[in-house]
Amino acid sequence: MFFTSFFRLVLLGGLAAAQTAVVTTYGDSAVAGDSTVQYTLGADDFDAPKVDFYNATSAQWWYFDVVSTDLTQSVVISFLGNAPGATGTPVGEVPFNFIEVNLQLPNSSLVALSAAAESITLTTVGNGLSGVMNGAGYNWSGAPDLSNILIKINDTVNGLSGSIQFNSKAPYHASCGPATEGASLLVSPHLGWGNSIPNSLASVSLNYQGQQLSYQGSGYHDSNWGDRAFSADLGSWYWGHAQFGSYSLVWFDMMDNTGVEHQLGYLAANDTIIANSCGTIPVRPTGANSAYPPIAGLLPTGFQIVYNMSSAGILEVNVTNYQAIVSYPGVYTRWVGSVVGGIRGETAYTGIGLYEEMGG
Ligand SMILES: *[C@@H]1O[C@H](CO)[C@@H](O)[C@H](O)[C@H]1NC(C)=O
Ligand SMILES: *[C@@H]1O[C@H](CO)[C@@H](O)[C@H](O)[C@H]1NC(C)=O
Ligand SMILES: *[C@@H]1O[C@H](CO)[C@@H](O)[C@H](O)[C@H]1NC(C)=O
Ligand SMILES: *[C@@H]1O[C@H](CO)[C@@H](O)[C@H](O)[C@H]1NC(C)=O
Ligand SMILES: *[C@@H]1O[C@H](CO)[C@@H](O)[C@H](O)[C@H]1NC(C)=O
Ligand SMILES: *[C@@H]1O[C@H](CO)[C@@H](O)[C@H](O)[C@H]1NC(C)=O
Ligand SMILES: *[C@@H]1O[C@H](CO)[C@@H](O)[C@H](O)[C@H]1NC(C)=O
């Protein structure tokens, strides 16, 4: 059964000022009517839910990943509210509240797990969000200033348990600029994006069917939402994040199905934003099969990202695929890879990234 409720509680945090908690609950099926979907930032609501209720086509999902410093391990977790609506999949083929986990094991085997939640309970405090995927054994808890997030797992069905801690080292941001009230959160019409943790020091401590997976690396968190299936607007996209030297980079280069390219760029150094703008960060495939726009089924060996940051200089980054960690041939590939990059005319640094190609 579906119900939604917004109610306010006052939490007293020791001697700190009282902070208001807003609780939102989403049930297990779509509700008739027009959803209200938020595409601009309010005051201090960065990671808050952006859809008042899910009708058949409105949806939001929360995405987390970690890639290990040596590229041999990674984990990606997505929590989806209205997965059929988000993906344009018929109801019944995918659970309404859906959890997808991808593990890259140290022996290079790939594991894909899924789980269904009965309902989703979300608690917003300040800019932070905590969520419980009820009945599935997954929850996360975010600090009000988004400085850290802790995911806890006890999925007895799939044999996955443990925790992942993200300690942010790059400030959250709006699509094309700082996270100020009224800033746009659109990637393209109907697709919202909130990049809450562009980069973090992440610590993974998971147990998968008796095998302990413990490592540190680069961790990332964002959310997407919209009022219609993203397949309705999408042509292709390249998205990813990387860290090298003291830099944290996020790129999103999407071509919608009218052929319009939307480029979003973000660079931080030592927890300070260096550049955050749209329209000057082309991401292009390199090596064999480097056609642009991508040709379905032909995968490149890497990518080059050139970000004209205006007065901050021109960032040039080369990404080389290390391992494909999710692959739906002809549709979608996600990789971990090594990167080398820096501002032209300055030192180049090596690092790591996790990124994807949609539509190739
Ligand atoms: C869901 O809500 C959105 C936003 O109001 C609306 O555009 C869309 O048509 C609705 N979908 C359905 C299936 O009613
Ligand atoms: C890798 O490890 C997993 C989990 O222990 C195991 O199931 C799988 O068979 C291993 N793969 C290879 C290629 O050894
Ligand atoms: C995990 O769930 C199982 C079954 O519900 C329970 O017995 C166990 O105590 C839980 N473990 C933790 C660490 O919460
Ligand atoms: C989060 O999950 C952990 C592990 O299953 C559990 O011990 C804890 O009670 C859960 N917290 C909430 C708020 O559900
Ligand atoms: C980041 O901090 C380190 C250590 O203080 C410093 O060496 C480096 O130059 C800084 N990076 C940038 C881009 O300011
Ligand atoms: C970078 O952008 C600036 C405008 O902000 C422009 O003047 C400059 O020519 C651009 N540089 C390159 C290499 O495209
Ligand atoms: C990126 O690759 C191109 C082509 O091989 C090379 O010319 C350029 O120097 C590389 N840039 C960096 C930052 O390594």
Short mmCIF file of C-alpha atoms and ligand atoms in Angstrom, two decimals:
data_model
loop_
_atom_site.label_atom_id
_atom_site.label_comp_id
_atom_site.label_asym_id
_atom_site.label_seq_id
_atom_site.Cartn_x
_atom_site.Cartn_y
_atom_site.Cartn_z
CA MET A 1 0.00 0.00 0.00
CA PHE A 2 1.10 3.51 -0.71
CA PHE A 3 1.14 6.37 1.66
CA THR A 4 3.15 9.51 1.81
CA SER A 5 3.59 11.73 4.77
CA PHE A 6 5.48 14.85 5.49
CA PHE A 7 5.83 15.68 9.11
CA ARG A 8 8.23 17.71 11.10
CA LEU A 9 10.16 16.65 14.16
CA VAL A 10 12.66 18.58 16.14
CA LEU A 11 15.90 16.78 16.90
CA LEU A 12 18.06 18.20 19.66
CA GLY A 13 21.67 17.56 18.83
CA GLY A 14 23.50 18.05 22.10
CA LEU A 15 24.33 21.72 22.51
CA ALA A 16 24.01 22.40 18.79
CA ALA A 17 21.10 24.36 17.40
CA ALA A 18 17.93 22.35 16.81
CA GLN A 19 17.63 21.05 13.25
CA THR A 20 14.38 20.16 11.59
CA ALA A 21 13.97 16.63 10.24
CA VAL A 22 11.53 16.08 7.38
CA VAL A 23 10.39 12.49 6.85
CA THR A 24 9.15 11.31 3.44
CA THR A 25 7.80 7.82 2.78
CA TYR A 26 7.26 6.24 -0.62
CA GLY A 27 5.09 3.14 -0.92
CA ASP A 28 5.43 0.15 -3.22
CA SER A 29 3.45 1.22 -6.28
CA ALA A 30 2.63 4.21 -8.45
CA VAL A 31 -0.07 6.69 -7.50
CA ALA A 32 -2.39 8.41 -10.00
CA GLY A 33 -1.94 12.12 -10.57
CA ASP A 34 0.65 14.70 -11.50
CA SER A 35 3.81 14.63 -9.38
CA THR A 36 5.46 17.87 -8.39
CA VAL A 37 9.12 17.63 -9.33
CA GLN A 38 11.75 20.10 -8.11
CA TYR A 39 14.50 21.12 -10.55
CA THR A 40 15.99 24.10 -8.70
CA LEU A 41 17.68 24.25 -5.32
CA GLY A 42 15.76 25.48 -2.32
CA ALA A 43 17.39 26.80 0.83
CA ASP A 44 19.46 24.03 2.48
CA ASP A 45 17.74 21.04 0.85
CA PHE A 46 20.51 19.71 -1.34
CA ASP A 47 20.06 15.95 -0.91
CA ALA A 48 16.33 16.10 -0.04
CA PRO A 49 13.86 14.08 -2.13
CA LYS A 50 12.81 16.06 -5.23
CA VAL A 51 9.55 14.29 -6.16
CA ASP A 52 6.46 14.62 -3.89
CA PHE A 53 5.06 11.22 -4.90
CA TYR A 54 5.75 8.70 -7.64
CA ASN A 55 3.17 8.40 -10.38
CA ALA A 56 3.82 5.81 -13.11
CA THR A 57 6.52 7.93 -14.78
CA SER A 58 8.13 10.04 -12.04
CA ALA A 59 11.10 8.54 -10.19
CA GLN A 60 14.27 9.26 -8.24
CA TRP A 61 17.33 7.21 -7.55
CA TRP A 62 20.33 7.52 -5.22
CA TYR A 63 23.69 6.32 -6.55
CA PHE A 64 26.91 5.48 -4.69
CA ASP A 65 30.21 4.07 -5.91
CA VAL A 66 33.75 3.37 -4.72
CA VAL A 67 36.79 2.42 -6.80
CA SER A 68 39.87 1.14 -4.99
CA THR A 69 43.15 3.01 -5.28
CA ASP A 70 44.70 0.10 -7.25
CA LEU A 71 41.63 -0.26 -9.54
CA THR A 72 41.21 -3.97 -8.73
CA GLN A 73 38.01 -3.58 -6.68
CA SER A 74 34.87 -1.50 -6.86
CA VAL A 75 31.31 -1.36 -5.63
CA VAL A 76 28.32 0.45 -7.11
CA ILE A 77 25.01 0.67 -5.25
CA SER A 78 21.85 2.25 -6.64
CA PHE A 79 18.66 2.73 -4.64
CA LEU A 80 15.74 3.33 -7.01
CA GLY A 81 12.28 4.65 -6.19
CA ASN A 82 9.90 3.64 -9.01
CA ALA A 83 12.43 1.60 -10.97
CA PRO A 84 9.86 0.68 -13.68
CA GLY A 85 9.15 4.38 -14.27
CA ALA A 86 12.82 5.41 -14.20
CA THR A 87 13.89 2.76 -16.67
CA GLY A 88 10.76 2.57 -18.83
CA THR A 89 10.40 -1.12 -17.88
CA PRO A 90 6.95 -2.74 -17.65
CA VAL A 91 5.62 -2.98 -14.07
CA GLY A 92 6.25 -6.48 -12.74
CA GLU A 93 9.57 -6.96 -14.57
CA VAL A 94 11.50 -4.95 -12.00
CA PRO A 95 10.49 -4.25 -8.37
CA PHE A 96 9.01 -0.80 -7.76
CA ASN A 97 11.60 0.02 -5.04
CA PHE A 98 14.75 -1.58 -6.34
CA ILE A 99 18.33 -2.00 -5.12
CA GLU A 100 21.09 -2.87 -7.53
CA VAL A 101 24.62 -3.77 -6.36
CA ASN A 102 27.64 -4.39 -8.59
CA LEU A 103 30.84 -5.76 -7.11
CA GLN A 104 34.22 -6.02 -8.81
CA LEU A 105 36.05 -8.70 -6.80
CA PRO A 106 39.85 -8.75 -6.39
CA ASN A 107 40.11 -11.81 -8.68
CA SER A 108 38.38 -9.64 -11.37
CA SER A 109 35.08 -11.56 -11.20
CA LEU A 110 31.97 -9.40 -11.44
CA VAL A 111 28.91 -9.87 -9.24
CA ALA A 112 25.48 -8.29 -9.83
CA LEU A 113 22.92 -8.44 -7.03
CA SER A 114 19.42 -7.07 -6.79
CA ALA A 115 16.90 -6.70 -4.01
CA ALA A 116 13.42 -5.25 -3.55
CA ALA A 117 12.28 -2.91 -0.77
CA GLU A 118 8.71 -2.73 0.52
CA SER A 119 8.87 1.02 0.94
CA ILE A 120 11.44 3.79 1.25
CA THR A 121 11.70 6.05 4.29
CA LEU A 122 13.79 9.19 3.81
CA THR A 123 14.78 11.67 6.49
CA THR A 124 16.16 15.05 5.47
CA VAL A 125 18.16 17.09 7.97
CA GLY A 126 19.79 20.22 6.57
CA ASN A 127 21.40 19.37 3.22
CA GLY A 128 21.82 15.72 4.21
CA LEU A 129 19.60 12.72 3.67
CA SER A 130 19.22 9.38 5.40
CA GLY A 131 17.27 6.53 3.83
CA VAL A 132 15.97 3.11 4.71
CA MET A 133 15.08 0.59 1.99
CA ASN A 134 12.55 -1.15 4.24
CA GLY A 135 12.58 -4.94 4.34
CA ALA A 136 15.71 -5.25 2.19
CA GLY A 137 18.55 -4.72 4.68
CA TYR A 138 19.95 -1.51 3.16
CA ASN A 139 20.12 1.96 4.63
CA TRP A 140 22.28 5.04 4.55
CA SER A 141 22.80 7.95 6.86
CA GLY A 142 24.08 11.34 5.70
CA ALA A 143 25.45 14.22 7.76
CA PRO A 144 23.41 17.48 7.55
CA ASP A 145 26.36 19.24 5.85
CA LEU A 146 27.03 16.27 3.48
CA SER A 147 30.54 15.90 4.89
CA ASN A 148 30.02 12.15 5.29
CA ILE A 149 27.63 9.31 4.54
CA LEU A 150 27.54 5.80 5.99
CA ILE A 151 25.83 2.94 4.11
CA LYS A 152 24.89 -0.11 6.18
CA ILE A 153 23.96 -3.44 4.64
CA ASN A 154 22.53 -6.63 6.05
CA ASP A 155 21.12 -8.35 2.95
CA THR A 156 20.59 -11.92 4.13
CA VAL A 157 18.98 -12.96 0.81
CA ASN A 158 22.10 -12.18 -1.26
CA GLY A 159 24.66 -12.80 1.50
CA LEU A 160 25.99 -9.23 1.54
CA SER A 161 26.67 -7.32 4.76
CA GLY A 162 28.87 -4.58 6.14
CA SER A 163 29.33 -0.87 5.63
CA ILE A 164 30.76 1.80 3.36
CA GLN A 165 31.90 5.13 4.76
CA PHE A 166 32.28 8.22 2.53
CA ASN A 167 34.23 11.21 3.89
CA SER A 168 33.74 14.02 1.39
CA LYS A 169 36.70 15.89 -0.05
CA ALA A 170 34.91 17.95 -2.72
CA PRO A 171 31.95 20.30 -2.11
CA TYR A 172 28.49 19.52 -3.51
CA HIS A 173 27.36 21.68 -6.42
CA ALA A 174 24.49 22.54 -8.75
CA SER A 175 24.51 21.63 -12.46
CA CYS A 176 26.42 24.61 -13.81
CA GLY A 177 27.60 26.49 -10.74
CA PRO A 178 27.61 26.77 -6.97
CA ALA A 179 24.88 25.24 -4.80
CA THR A 180 22.99 28.46 -4.13
CA GLU A 181 19.24 28.85 -3.69
CA GLY A 182 17.50 28.91 -7.06
CA ALA A 183 20.36 27.23 -8.95
CA SER A 184 19.33 24.81 -11.69
CA LEU A 185 19.66 21.07 -11.06
CA LEU A 186 18.83 20.09 -14.65
CA VAL A 187 21.11 18.04 -16.91
CA SER A 188 18.59 18.31 -19.74
CA PRO A 189 14.82 18.89 -19.75
CA HIS A 190 13.09 16.36 -17.43
CA LEU A 191 16.35 15.03 -15.92
CA GLY A 192 17.44 16.39 -12.52
CA TRP A 193 20.85 15.78 -10.97
CA GLY A 194 22.23 16.46 -7.50
CA ASN A 195 25.92 15.71 -7.03
CA SER A 196 26.12 15.54 -3.25
CA ILE A 197 29.59 14.00 -2.91
CA PRO A 198 31.74 14.59 -6.03
CA ASN A 199 34.68 12.78 -4.41
CA SER A 200 35.46 11.29 -1.03
CA LEU A 201 37.86 9.14 0.87
CA ALA A 202 35.79 5.96 0.98
CA SER A 203 36.32 2.94 3.21
CA VAL A 204 34.67 -0.32 2.20
CA SER A 205 34.16 -3.14 4.67
CA LEU A 206 31.81 -5.70 3.14
CA ASN A 207 31.35 -9.41 3.45
CA TYR A 208 30.02 -11.15 0.35
CA GLN A 209 29.14 -14.79 0.91
CA GLY A 210 31.95 -15.27 3.40
CA GLN A 211 34.59 -13.29 1.46
CA GLN A 212 35.77 -10.12 3.21
CA LEU A 213 36.16 -7.09 0.91
CA SER A 214 38.10 -4.32 2.67
CA TYR A 215 39.70 -1.43 0.82
CA GLN A 216 39.93 2.33 0.55
CA GLY A 217 39.49 4.40 -2.55
CA SER A 218 37.63 7.20 -4.25
CA GLY A 219 33.90 7.32 -3.44
CA TYR A 220 31.08 9.25 -5.10
CA HIS A 221 27.38 9.93 -4.52
CA ASP A 222 24.68 11.58 -6.57
CA SER A 223 20.96 11.40 -7.27
CA ASN A 224 18.91 11.66 -10.45
CA TRP A 225 15.19 12.24 -10.82
CA GLY A 226 12.59 13.21 -13.34
CA ASP A 227 8.95 13.10 -14.34
CA ARG A 228 9.33 10.68 -17.24
CA ALA A 229 11.53 7.69 -18.13
CA PHE A 230 15.05 8.87 -18.89
CA SER A 231 14.99 6.68 -22.00
CA ALA A 232 12.38 9.12 -23.35
CA ASP A 233 14.99 11.90 -23.64
CA LEU A 234 18.30 10.17 -23.93
CA GLY A 235 20.51 9.83 -26.97
CA SER A 236 23.85 8.92 -25.39
CA TRP A 237 26.00 10.04 -22.50
CA TYR A 238 29.45 9.93 -21.00
CA TRP A 239 29.53 10.43 -17.26
CA GLY A 240 32.26 9.84 -14.73
CA HIS A 241 34.46 11.02 -11.92
CA ALA A 242 38.17 10.91 -11.24
CA GLN A 243 40.78 11.94 -8.71
CA PHE A 244 44.41 12.76 -9.55
CA GLY A 245 46.87 14.76 -7.46
CA SER A 246 44.75 17.01 -5.26
CA TYR A 247 42.04 17.25 -7.94
CA SER A 248 38.47 15.88 -7.96
CA LEU A 249 36.81 15.89 -11.39
CA VAL A 250 33.23 15.13 -12.47
CA TRP A 251 32.06 15.13 -16.08
CA PHE A 252 28.66 14.65 -17.67
CA ASP A 253 28.44 14.98 -21.46
CA MET A 254 25.00 14.00 -22.68
CA MET A 255 23.47 14.13 -26.13
CA ASP A 256 19.70 14.19 -25.93
CA ASN A 257 17.58 12.52 -28.59
CA THR A 258 17.15 15.78 -30.46
CA GLY A 259 20.95 15.85 -31.00
CA VAL A 260 21.63 18.63 -28.49
CA GLU A 261 24.75 18.10 -26.37
CA HIS A 262 24.68 19.06 -22.68
CA GLN A 263 28.16 19.34 -21.08
CA LEU A 264 28.54 19.72 -17.30
CA GLY A 265 31.95 20.09 -15.69
CA TYR A 266 33.25 20.28 -12.13
CA LEU A 267 36.79 20.47 -10.76
CA ALA A 268 37.78 20.84 -7.11
CA ALA A 269 41.21 20.87 -5.50
CA ASN A 270 41.81 20.32 -1.79
CA ASP A 271 38.09 20.74 -0.97
CA THR A 272 37.80 24.01 -2.92
CA ILE A 273 35.86 24.35 -6.17
CA ILE A 274 38.16 25.47 -9.01
CA ALA A 275 35.57 25.41 -11.80
CA ASN A 276 31.92 24.44 -12.18
CA SER A 277 30.28 25.34 -15.47
CA CYS A 278 28.41 24.07 -18.48
CA GLY A 279 29.13 23.93 -22.19
CA THR A 280 32.94 23.85 -22.25
CA ILE A 281 33.81 20.24 -21.34
CA PRO A 282 33.64 17.92 -24.34
CA VAL A 283 34.28 14.27 -23.45
CA ARG A 284 35.41 12.17 -26.38
CA PRO A 285 36.26 8.47 -26.83
CA THR A 286 39.87 7.62 -27.71
CA GLY A 287 41.77 4.70 -29.23
CA ALA A 288 40.05 2.08 -31.35
CA ASN A 289 36.31 2.61 -31.89
CA SER A 290 36.43 6.28 -30.98
CA ALA A 291 33.47 7.40 -33.11
CA TYR A 292 31.42 10.28 -31.75
CA PRO A 293 28.46 10.12 -31.25
CA PRO A 294 29.07 6.52 -30.10
CA ILE A 295 28.16 3.62 -32.36
CA ALA A 296 26.33 0.86 -30.50
CA GLY A 297 28.57 -2.14 -29.88
CA LEU A 298 31.90 -0.38 -30.55
CA LEU A 299 33.71 0.37 -27.30
CA PRO A 300 36.68 2.77 -27.09
CA THR A 301 39.84 2.10 -25.06
CA GLY A 302 39.52 5.35 -23.13
CA PHE A 303 38.37 8.96 -23.14
CA GLN A 304 39.83 12.43 -23.35
CA ILE A 305 38.30 15.27 -21.38
CA VAL A 306 39.27 18.86 -22.12
CA TYR A 307 37.69 21.38 -19.79
CA ASN A 308 38.06 25.07 -20.62
CA MET A 309 37.78 26.57 -17.14
CA SER A 310 38.15 30.12 -18.44
CA SER A 311 40.47 32.07 -16.10
CA ALA A 312 41.37 28.86 -14.18
CA GLY A 313 43.00 27.41 -17.29
CA ILE A 314 42.40 24.38 -19.47
CA LEU A 315 42.22 20.99 -17.83
CA GLU A 316 43.24 18.02 -19.97
CA VAL A 317 42.65 14.48 -18.74
CA ASN A 318 43.25 11.16 -20.49
CA VAL A 319 41.36 8.15 -19.16
CA THR A 320 42.42 4.57 -19.97
CA ASN A 321 40.01 1.70 -19.33
CA TYR A 322 41.30 -0.87 -16.83
CA GLN A 323 38.27 -3.14 -16.56
CA ALA A 324 34.63 -2.99 -17.68
CA ILE A 325 32.68 -3.55 -14.47
CA VAL A 326 29.16 -3.56 -15.94
CA SER A 327 28.34 -4.31 -19.54
CA TYR A 328 25.08 -4.45 -21.46
CA PRO A 329 26.48 -4.87 -24.98
CA GLY A 330 25.31 -2.20 -27.39
CA VAL A 331 23.57 -0.23 -24.64
CA TYR A 332 25.72 0.62 -21.65
CA THR A 333 29.21 0.04 -20.22
CA ARG A 334 30.74 1.12 -16.92
CA TRP A 335 34.50 1.00 -16.34
CA VAL A 336 37.18 1.65 -13.80
CA GLY A 337 40.32 3.16 -15.29
CA SER A 338 43.55 5.03 -14.76
CA VAL A 339 43.78 8.74 -15.48
CA VAL A 340 46.55 11.20 -16.20
CA GLY A 341 45.79 14.86 -16.22
CA GLY A 342 46.31 18.39 -15.08
CA ILE A 343 45.97 22.00 -16.10
CA ARG A 344 47.81 22.61 -19.39
CA GLY A 345 51.19 24.16 -18.70
CA GLU A 346 51.27 22.76 -15.16
CA THR A 347 52.16 19.39 -13.61
CA ALA A 348 50.19 16.34 -14.80
CA TYR A 349 49.15 13.82 -12.12
CA THR A 350 48.07 10.19 -12.28
CA GLY A 351 44.96 8.87 -10.61
CA ILE A 352 41.84 6.74 -10.81
CA GLY A 353 38.32 7.03 -12.14
CA LEU A 354 34.96 5.29 -12.50
CA TYR A 355 32.85 6.22 -15.49
CA GLU A 356 30.29 5.08 -18.02
CA GLU A 357 29.09 5.28 -21.58
CA MET A 358 25.39 5.08 -22.36
CA GLY A 359 24.29 4.38 -25.88
CA GLY A 360 27.44 2.69 -27.11
C1 LIG B 1 3.50 12.25 -13.65
O1 LIG B 1 3.70 13.60 -13.29
C2 LIG B 1 4.34 14.36 -14.28
C3 LIG B 1 4.62 15.74 -13.72
O2 LIG B 1 3.45 16.39 -13.33
C4 LIG B 1 3.45 14.41 -15.52
O3 LIG B 1 4.09 15.17 -16.55
C5 LIG B 1 3.25 13.00 -16.01
O4 LIG B 1 2.36 12.99 -17.12
C6 LIG B 1 2.65 12.15 -14.91
N1 LIG B 1 2.62 10.76 -15.36
C7 LIG B 1 1.53 10.05 -15.31
C8 LIG B 1 1.63 8.64 -15.82
O5 LIG B 1 0.47 10.49 -14.89
C1 LIG B 2 36.47 -15.11 -7.83
O1 LIG B 2 35.98 -15.16 -6.53
C2 LIG B 2 34.59 -15.50 -6.45
C3 LIG B 2 34.17 -15.37 -4.99
O2 LIG B 2 35.05 -16.03 -4.15
C4 LIG B 2 34.37 -16.89 -7.01
O3 LIG B 2 33.00 -17.24 -6.96
C5 LIG B 2 34.83 -16.91 -8.45
O4 LIG B 2 34.72 -18.21 -8.97
C6 LIG B 2 36.27 -16.44 -8.55
N1 LIG B 2 36.59 -16.26 -9.97
C7 LIG B 2 37.70 -16.70 -10.52
C8 LIG B 2 37.88 -16.39 -11.96
O5 LIG B 2 38.55 -17.30 -9.86
C1 LIG B 3 20.99 -9.26 9.96
O1 LIG B 3 19.67 -9.75 9.77
C2 LIG B 3 19.48 -11.01 10.36
C3 LIG B 3 18.10 -11.53 9.95
O2 LIG B 3 17.16 -10.50 10.02
C4 LIG B 3 19.62 -10.88 11.88
O3 LIG B 3 19.48 -12.14 12.50
C5 LIG B 3 21.01 -10.33 12.20
O4 LIG B 3 21.12 -10.07 13.56
C6 LIG B 3 21.26 -9.05 11.43
N1 LIG B 3 22.64 -8.62 11.60
C7 LIG B 3 22.97 -7.36 11.89
C8 LIG B 3 24.43 -7.07 12.02
O5 LIG B 3 22.17 -6.45 12.03
C1 LIG B 4 20.62 0.07 9.12
O1 LIG B 4 21.10 -1.23 8.82
C2 LIG B 4 21.83 -1.83 9.90
C3 LIG B 4 22.36 -3.15 9.37
O2 LIG B 4 21.29 -3.91 8.89
C4 LIG B 4 20.91 -2.01 11.09
O3 LIG B 4 21.66 -2.53 12.17
C5 LIG B 4 20.33 -0.66 11.48
O4 LIG B 4 19.38 -0.85 12.50
C6 LIG B 4 19.63 -0.03 10.30
N1 LIG B 4 19.20 1.32 10.62
C7 LIG B 4 17.99 1.77 10.30
C8 LIG B 4 17.68 3.17 10.70
O5 LIG B 4 17.17 1.07 9.71
C1 LIG B 5 46.63 21.01 -2.39
O1 LIG B 5 47.31 20.97 -1.13
C2 LIG B 5 48.64 20.46 -1.24
C3 LIG B 5 49.20 20.32 0.18
O2 LIG B 5 48.99 21.52 0.87
C4 LIG B 5 49.46 21.39 -2.11
O3 LIG B 5 50.76 20.85 -2.28
C5 LIG B 5 48.80 21.48 -3.49
O4 LIG B 5 49.50 22.44 -4.28
C6 LIG B 5 47.35 21.92 -3.37
N1 LIG B 5 46.74 21.84 -4.69
C7 LIG B 5 46.19 22.87 -5.32
C8 LIG B 5 45.69 22.64 -6.70
O5 LIG B 5 46.08 23.96 -4.78
C1 LIG B 6 38.57 29.12 -23.36
O1 LIG B 6 37.44 29.94 -23.10
C2 LIG B 6 37.74 31.33 -23.23
C3 LIG B 6 36.47 32.10 -22.87
O2 LIG B 6 36.17 31.87 -21.53
C4 LIG B 6 38.16 31.64 -24.65
O3 LIG B 6 38.53 33.00 -24.74
C5 LIG B 6 39.36 30.78 -25.02
O4 LIG B 6 39.67 30.96 -26.40
C6 LIG B 6 39.05 29.31 -24.79
N1 LIG B 6 40.26 28.53 -25.03
C7 LIG B 6 40.30 27.50 -25.87
C8 LIG B 6 41.61 26.80 -26.04
O5 LIG B 6 39.29 27.09 -26.47
C1 LIG B 7 46.62 12.83 -23.64
O1 LIG B 7 46.82 12.03 -24.79
C2 LIG B 7 47.23 12.80 -25.94
C3 LIG B 7 47.26 11.85 -27.13
O2 LIG B 7 48.03 10.73 -26.85
C4 LIG B 7 48.61 13.40 -25.64
O3 LIG B 7 49.00 14.20 -26.74
C5 LIG B 7 48.48 14.29 -24.41
O4 LIG B 7 49.75 14.78 -24.05
C6 LIG B 7 47.91 13.50 -23.23
N1 LIG B 7 47.65 14.41 -22.12
C7 LIG B 7 48.07 14.17 -20.87
C8 LIG B 7 47.66 15.17 -19.83
O5 LIG B 7 48.71 13.17 -20.57
#
